[in-house]
PDB file of C-alpha atoms in Angstrom:
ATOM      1  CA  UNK A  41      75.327  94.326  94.549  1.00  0.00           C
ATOM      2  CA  UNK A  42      78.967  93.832  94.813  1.00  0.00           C
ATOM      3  CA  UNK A  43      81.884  96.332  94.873  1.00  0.00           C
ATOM      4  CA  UNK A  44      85.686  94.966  93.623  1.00  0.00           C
ATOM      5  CA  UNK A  45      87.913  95.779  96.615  1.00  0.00           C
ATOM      6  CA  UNK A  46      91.789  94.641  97.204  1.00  0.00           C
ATOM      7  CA  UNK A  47      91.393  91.768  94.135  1.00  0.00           C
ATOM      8  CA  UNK A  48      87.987  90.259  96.071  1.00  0.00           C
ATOM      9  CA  UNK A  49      84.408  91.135  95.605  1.00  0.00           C
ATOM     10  CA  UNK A  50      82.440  92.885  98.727  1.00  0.00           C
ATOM     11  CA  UNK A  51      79.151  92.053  98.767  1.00  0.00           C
ATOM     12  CA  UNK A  52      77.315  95.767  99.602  1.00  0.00           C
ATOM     13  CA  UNK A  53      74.690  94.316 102.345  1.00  0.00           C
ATOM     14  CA  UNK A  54      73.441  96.153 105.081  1.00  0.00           C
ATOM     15  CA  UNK A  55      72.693  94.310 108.225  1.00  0.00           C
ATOM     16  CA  UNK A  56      70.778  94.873 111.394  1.00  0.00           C
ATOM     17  CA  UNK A  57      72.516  95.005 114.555  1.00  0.00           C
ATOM     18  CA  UNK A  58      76.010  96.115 115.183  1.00  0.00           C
ATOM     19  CA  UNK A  59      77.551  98.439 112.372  1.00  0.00           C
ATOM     20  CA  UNK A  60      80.577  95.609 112.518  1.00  0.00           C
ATOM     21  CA  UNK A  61      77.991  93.196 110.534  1.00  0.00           C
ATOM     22  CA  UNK A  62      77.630  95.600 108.169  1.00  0.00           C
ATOM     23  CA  UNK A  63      81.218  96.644 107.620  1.00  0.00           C
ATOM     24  CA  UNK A  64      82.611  93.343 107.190  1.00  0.00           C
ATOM     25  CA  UNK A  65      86.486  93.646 107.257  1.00  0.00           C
ATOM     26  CA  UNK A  66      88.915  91.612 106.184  1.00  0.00           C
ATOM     27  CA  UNK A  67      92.437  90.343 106.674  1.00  0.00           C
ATOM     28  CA  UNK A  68      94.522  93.601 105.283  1.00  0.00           C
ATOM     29  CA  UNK A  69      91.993  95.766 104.538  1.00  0.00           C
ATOM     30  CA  UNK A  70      92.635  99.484 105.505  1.00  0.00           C
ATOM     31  CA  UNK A  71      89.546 101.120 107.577  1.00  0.00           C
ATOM     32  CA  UNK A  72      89.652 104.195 109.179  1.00  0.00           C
ATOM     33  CA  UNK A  73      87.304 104.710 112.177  1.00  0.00           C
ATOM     34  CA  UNK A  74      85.789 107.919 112.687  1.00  0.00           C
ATOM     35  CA  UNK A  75      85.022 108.611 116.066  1.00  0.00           C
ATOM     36  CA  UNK A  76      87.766 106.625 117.539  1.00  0.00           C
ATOM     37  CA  UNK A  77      85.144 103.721 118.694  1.00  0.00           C
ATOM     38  CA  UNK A  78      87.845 101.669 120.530  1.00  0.00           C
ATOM     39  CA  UNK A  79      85.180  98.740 120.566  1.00  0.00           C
ATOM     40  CA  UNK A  80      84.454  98.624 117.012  1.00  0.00           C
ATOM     41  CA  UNK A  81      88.360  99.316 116.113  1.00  0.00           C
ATOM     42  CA  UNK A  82      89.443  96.730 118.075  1.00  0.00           C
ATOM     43  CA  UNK A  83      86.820  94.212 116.572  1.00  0.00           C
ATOM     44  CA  UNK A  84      87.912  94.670 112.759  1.00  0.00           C
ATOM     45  CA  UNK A  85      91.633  94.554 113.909  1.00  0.00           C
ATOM     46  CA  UNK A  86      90.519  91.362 115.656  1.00  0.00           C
ATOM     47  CA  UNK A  87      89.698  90.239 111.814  1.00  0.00           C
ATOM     48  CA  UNK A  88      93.153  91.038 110.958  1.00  0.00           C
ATOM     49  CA  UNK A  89      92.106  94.698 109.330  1.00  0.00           C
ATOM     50  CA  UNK A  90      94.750  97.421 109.595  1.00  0.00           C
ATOM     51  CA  UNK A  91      92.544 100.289 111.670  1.00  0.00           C
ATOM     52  CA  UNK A  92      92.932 104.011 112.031  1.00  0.00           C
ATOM     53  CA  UNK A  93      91.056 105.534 114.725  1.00  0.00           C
ATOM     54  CA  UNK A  94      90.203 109.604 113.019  1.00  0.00           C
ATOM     55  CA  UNK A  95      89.299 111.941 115.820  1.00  0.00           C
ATOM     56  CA  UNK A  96      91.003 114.635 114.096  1.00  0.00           C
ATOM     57  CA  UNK A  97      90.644 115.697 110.817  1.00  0.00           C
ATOM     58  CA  UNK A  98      95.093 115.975 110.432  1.00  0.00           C
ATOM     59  CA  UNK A  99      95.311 111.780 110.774  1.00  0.00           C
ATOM     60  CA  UNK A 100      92.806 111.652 107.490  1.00  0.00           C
ATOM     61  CA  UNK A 101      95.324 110.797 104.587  1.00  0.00           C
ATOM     62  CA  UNK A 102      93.989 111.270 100.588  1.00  0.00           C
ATOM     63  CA  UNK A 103      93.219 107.788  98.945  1.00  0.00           C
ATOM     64  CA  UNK A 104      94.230 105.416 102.049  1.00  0.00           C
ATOM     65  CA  UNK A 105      91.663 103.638 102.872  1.00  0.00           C
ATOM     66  CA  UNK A 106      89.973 100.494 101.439  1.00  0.00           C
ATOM     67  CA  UNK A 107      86.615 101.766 104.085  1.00  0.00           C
ATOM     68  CA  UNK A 108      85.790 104.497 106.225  1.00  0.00           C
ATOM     69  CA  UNK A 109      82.903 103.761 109.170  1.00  0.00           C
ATOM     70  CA  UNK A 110      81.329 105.731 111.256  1.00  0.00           C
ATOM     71  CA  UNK A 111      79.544 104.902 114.092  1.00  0.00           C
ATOM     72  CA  UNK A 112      77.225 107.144 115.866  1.00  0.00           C
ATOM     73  CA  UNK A 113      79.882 109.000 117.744  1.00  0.00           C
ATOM     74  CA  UNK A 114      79.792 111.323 114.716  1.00  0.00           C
ATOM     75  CA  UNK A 115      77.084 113.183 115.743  1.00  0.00           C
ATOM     76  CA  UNK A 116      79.343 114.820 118.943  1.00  0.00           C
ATOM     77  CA  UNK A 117      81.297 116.344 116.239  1.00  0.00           C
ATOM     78  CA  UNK A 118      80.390 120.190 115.689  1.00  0.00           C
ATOM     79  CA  UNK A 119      82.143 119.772 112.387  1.00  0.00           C
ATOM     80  CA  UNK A 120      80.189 116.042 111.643  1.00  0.00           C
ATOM     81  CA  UNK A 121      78.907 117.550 108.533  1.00  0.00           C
ATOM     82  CA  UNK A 122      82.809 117.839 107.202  1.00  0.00           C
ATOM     83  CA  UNK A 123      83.351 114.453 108.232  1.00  0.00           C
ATOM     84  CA  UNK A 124      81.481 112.695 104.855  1.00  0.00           C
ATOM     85  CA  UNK A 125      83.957 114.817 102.570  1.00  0.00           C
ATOM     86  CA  UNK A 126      86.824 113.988 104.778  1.00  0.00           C
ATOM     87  CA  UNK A 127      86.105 110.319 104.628  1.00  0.00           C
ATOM     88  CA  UNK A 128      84.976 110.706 100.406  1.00  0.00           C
ATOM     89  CA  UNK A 129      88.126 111.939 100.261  1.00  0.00           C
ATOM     90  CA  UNK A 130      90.201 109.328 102.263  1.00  0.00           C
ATOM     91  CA  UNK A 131      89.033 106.777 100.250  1.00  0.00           C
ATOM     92  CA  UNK A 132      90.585 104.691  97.119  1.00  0.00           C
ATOM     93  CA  UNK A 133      88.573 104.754  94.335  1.00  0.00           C
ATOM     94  CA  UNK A 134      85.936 101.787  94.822  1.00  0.00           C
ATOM     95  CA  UNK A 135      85.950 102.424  98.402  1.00  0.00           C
ATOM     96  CA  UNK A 136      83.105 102.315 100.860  1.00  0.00           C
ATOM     97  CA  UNK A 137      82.079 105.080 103.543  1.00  0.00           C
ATOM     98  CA  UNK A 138      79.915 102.628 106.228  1.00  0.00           C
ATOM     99  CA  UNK A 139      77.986 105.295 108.683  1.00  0.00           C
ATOM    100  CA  UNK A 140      75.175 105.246 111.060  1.00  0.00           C
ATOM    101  CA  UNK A 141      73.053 108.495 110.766  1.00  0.00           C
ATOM    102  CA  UNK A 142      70.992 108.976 113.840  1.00  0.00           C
ATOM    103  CA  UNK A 143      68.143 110.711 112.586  1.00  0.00           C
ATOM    104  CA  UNK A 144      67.661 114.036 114.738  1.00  0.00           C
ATOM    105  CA  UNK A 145      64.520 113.591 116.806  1.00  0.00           C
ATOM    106  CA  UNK A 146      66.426 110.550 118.354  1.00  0.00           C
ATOM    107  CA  UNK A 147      69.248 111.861 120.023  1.00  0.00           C
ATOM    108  CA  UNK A 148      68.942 112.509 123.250  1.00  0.00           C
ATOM    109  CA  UNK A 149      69.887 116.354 123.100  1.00  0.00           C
ATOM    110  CA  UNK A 150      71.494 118.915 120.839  1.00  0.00           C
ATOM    111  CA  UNK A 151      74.053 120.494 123.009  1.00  0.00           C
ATOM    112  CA  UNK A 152      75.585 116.430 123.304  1.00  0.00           C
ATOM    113  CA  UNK A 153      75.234 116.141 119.793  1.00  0.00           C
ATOM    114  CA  UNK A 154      75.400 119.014 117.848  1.00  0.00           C
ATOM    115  CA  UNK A 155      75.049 117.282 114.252  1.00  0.00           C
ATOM    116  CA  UNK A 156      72.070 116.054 113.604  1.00  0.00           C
ATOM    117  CA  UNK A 157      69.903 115.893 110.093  1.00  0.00           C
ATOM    118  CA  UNK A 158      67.252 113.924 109.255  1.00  0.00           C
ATOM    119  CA  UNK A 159      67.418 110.980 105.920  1.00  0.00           C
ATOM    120  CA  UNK A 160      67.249 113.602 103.454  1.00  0.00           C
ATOM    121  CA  UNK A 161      69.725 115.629 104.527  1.00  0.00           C
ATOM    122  CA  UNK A 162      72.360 112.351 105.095  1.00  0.00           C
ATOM    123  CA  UNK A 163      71.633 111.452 101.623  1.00  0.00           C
ATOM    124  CA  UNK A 164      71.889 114.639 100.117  1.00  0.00           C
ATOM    125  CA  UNK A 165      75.333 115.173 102.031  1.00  0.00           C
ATOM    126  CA  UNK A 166      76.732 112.098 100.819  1.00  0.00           C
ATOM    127  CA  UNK A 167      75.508 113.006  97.033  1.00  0.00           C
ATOM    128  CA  UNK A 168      77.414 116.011  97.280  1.00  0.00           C
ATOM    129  CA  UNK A 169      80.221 114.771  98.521  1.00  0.00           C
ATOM    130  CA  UNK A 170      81.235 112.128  95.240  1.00  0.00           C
ATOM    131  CA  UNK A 171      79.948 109.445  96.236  1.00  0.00           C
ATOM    132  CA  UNK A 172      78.669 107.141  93.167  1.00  0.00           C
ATOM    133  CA  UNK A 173      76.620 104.261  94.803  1.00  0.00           C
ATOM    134  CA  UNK A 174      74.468 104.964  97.758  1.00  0.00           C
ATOM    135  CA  UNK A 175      72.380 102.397  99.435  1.00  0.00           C
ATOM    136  CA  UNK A 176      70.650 102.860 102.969  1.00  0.00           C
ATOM    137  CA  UNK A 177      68.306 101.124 105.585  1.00  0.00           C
ATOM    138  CA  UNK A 178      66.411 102.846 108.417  1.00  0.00           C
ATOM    139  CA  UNK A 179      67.169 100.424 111.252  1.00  0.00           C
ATOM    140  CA  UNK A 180      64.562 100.874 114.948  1.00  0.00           C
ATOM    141  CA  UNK A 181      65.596 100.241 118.356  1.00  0.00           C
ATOM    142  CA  UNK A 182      62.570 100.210 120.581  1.00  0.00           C
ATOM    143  CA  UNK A 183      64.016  99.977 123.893  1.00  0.00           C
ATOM    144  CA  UNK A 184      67.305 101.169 125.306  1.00  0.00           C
ATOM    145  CA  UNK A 185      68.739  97.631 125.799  1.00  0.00           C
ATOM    146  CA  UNK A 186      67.907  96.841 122.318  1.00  0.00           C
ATOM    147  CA  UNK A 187      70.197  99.862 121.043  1.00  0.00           C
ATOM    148  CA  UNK A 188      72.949  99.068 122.913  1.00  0.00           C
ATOM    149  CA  UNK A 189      72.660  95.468 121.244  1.00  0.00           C
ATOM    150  CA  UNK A 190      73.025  97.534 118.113  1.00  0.00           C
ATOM    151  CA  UNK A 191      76.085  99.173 119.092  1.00  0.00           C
ATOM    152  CA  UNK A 192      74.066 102.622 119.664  1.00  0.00           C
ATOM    153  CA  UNK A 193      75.047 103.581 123.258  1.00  0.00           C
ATOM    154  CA  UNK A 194      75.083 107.487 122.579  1.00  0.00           C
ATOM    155  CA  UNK A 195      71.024 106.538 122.150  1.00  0.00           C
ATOM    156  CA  UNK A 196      70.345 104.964 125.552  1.00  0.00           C
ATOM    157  CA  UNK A 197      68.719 108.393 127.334  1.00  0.00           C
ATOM    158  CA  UNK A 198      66.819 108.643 124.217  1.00  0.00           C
ATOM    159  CA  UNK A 199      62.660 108.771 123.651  1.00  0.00           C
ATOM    160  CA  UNK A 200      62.121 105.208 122.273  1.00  0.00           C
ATOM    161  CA  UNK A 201      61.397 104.013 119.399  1.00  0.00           C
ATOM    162  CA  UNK A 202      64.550 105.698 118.078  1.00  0.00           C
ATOM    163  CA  UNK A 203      65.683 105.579 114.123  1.00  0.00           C
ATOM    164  CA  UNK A 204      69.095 105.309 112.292  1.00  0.00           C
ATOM    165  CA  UNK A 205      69.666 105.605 108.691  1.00  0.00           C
ATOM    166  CA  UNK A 206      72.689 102.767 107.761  1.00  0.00           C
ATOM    167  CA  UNK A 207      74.141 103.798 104.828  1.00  0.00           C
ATOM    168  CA  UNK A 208      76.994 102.595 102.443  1.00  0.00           C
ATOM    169  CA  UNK A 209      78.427 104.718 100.209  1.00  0.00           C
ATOM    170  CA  UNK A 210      81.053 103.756  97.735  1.00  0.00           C
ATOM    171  CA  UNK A 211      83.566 106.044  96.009  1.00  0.00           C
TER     172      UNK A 211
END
């Protein structure tokens, strides 16, 4: 499946391993970070993407942004839930919301990470929210050094095997 984005077409793949892979910027293309990952913002403005790094829901501007990603860092929001309207709503039309959904039982606690839902929940968030087009993957990491390979620090004092739901979403 394919999504028309800045005059190209975006393949709509999810891959394994870092949510980078997945997100696949390109020269120009306007992302907006939520979480403020300052690895994974500097890596797509590395391919020549123009990057906002959202840790507040005041730097979110209305139809902005080509994508919107969100790492796992979402989850230490108290108002994560908000977050998949915020981002529907920064988004020009055709645009893709790239997230990685921890699913509950593997965080590592809920006063750390007070949003948590399990695949039903994600997908039933980003319904309501607009979105059109909504493809996922559940993605394992079955020992701590293997999630960090994936990008998923904020897992590391997890129980292993631990499970994230990749999803895009497009507007």
């Amino acid at each position: 499946m394919a999504v028309a984005e800045s005059q190209q077409e975006k393949e709509l793949k999810i891959t394994s391993g870092n949510l980078y892979n997945t997100i696949q910027p390109q020269p120009g293309e306007r992302i907006m970070v939520i979480g403020g990952s300052a690895t994974l913002t500097a890596r797509c403005s590395d391919a020549g993407a123009h990057v906002l790094p959202a840790v507040t829901f005041i730097q979110v501007k209305e139809k902005n942004f080509d994508t919107a990603a969100a790492p796992l860092s979402i989850h230490q929001y108290a108002e994560g839930a908000q977050w998949t309207a915020k981002a529907y709503s920064a988004l020009k039309t055709g645009g893709r919301f790239i997230v990685d959904f921890a699913e509950s039982s593997s965080l590592p606690s809920a006063s750390d990470y007070p949003y948590a839902e399990t695949l039903t929940g994600y997908w039933e968030r980003l319904k309501s929210a607009g979105f059109s087009i909504i493809l996922f993957q559940q993605l394992t990491a079955e020992t701590a050094q293997e999630a960090v390979l994936n990008g998923w620090t904020e897992l590391v004092s997890s129980k292993f095997p631990v499970t994230v739901n990749r999803f895009i979403a497009v507007k």
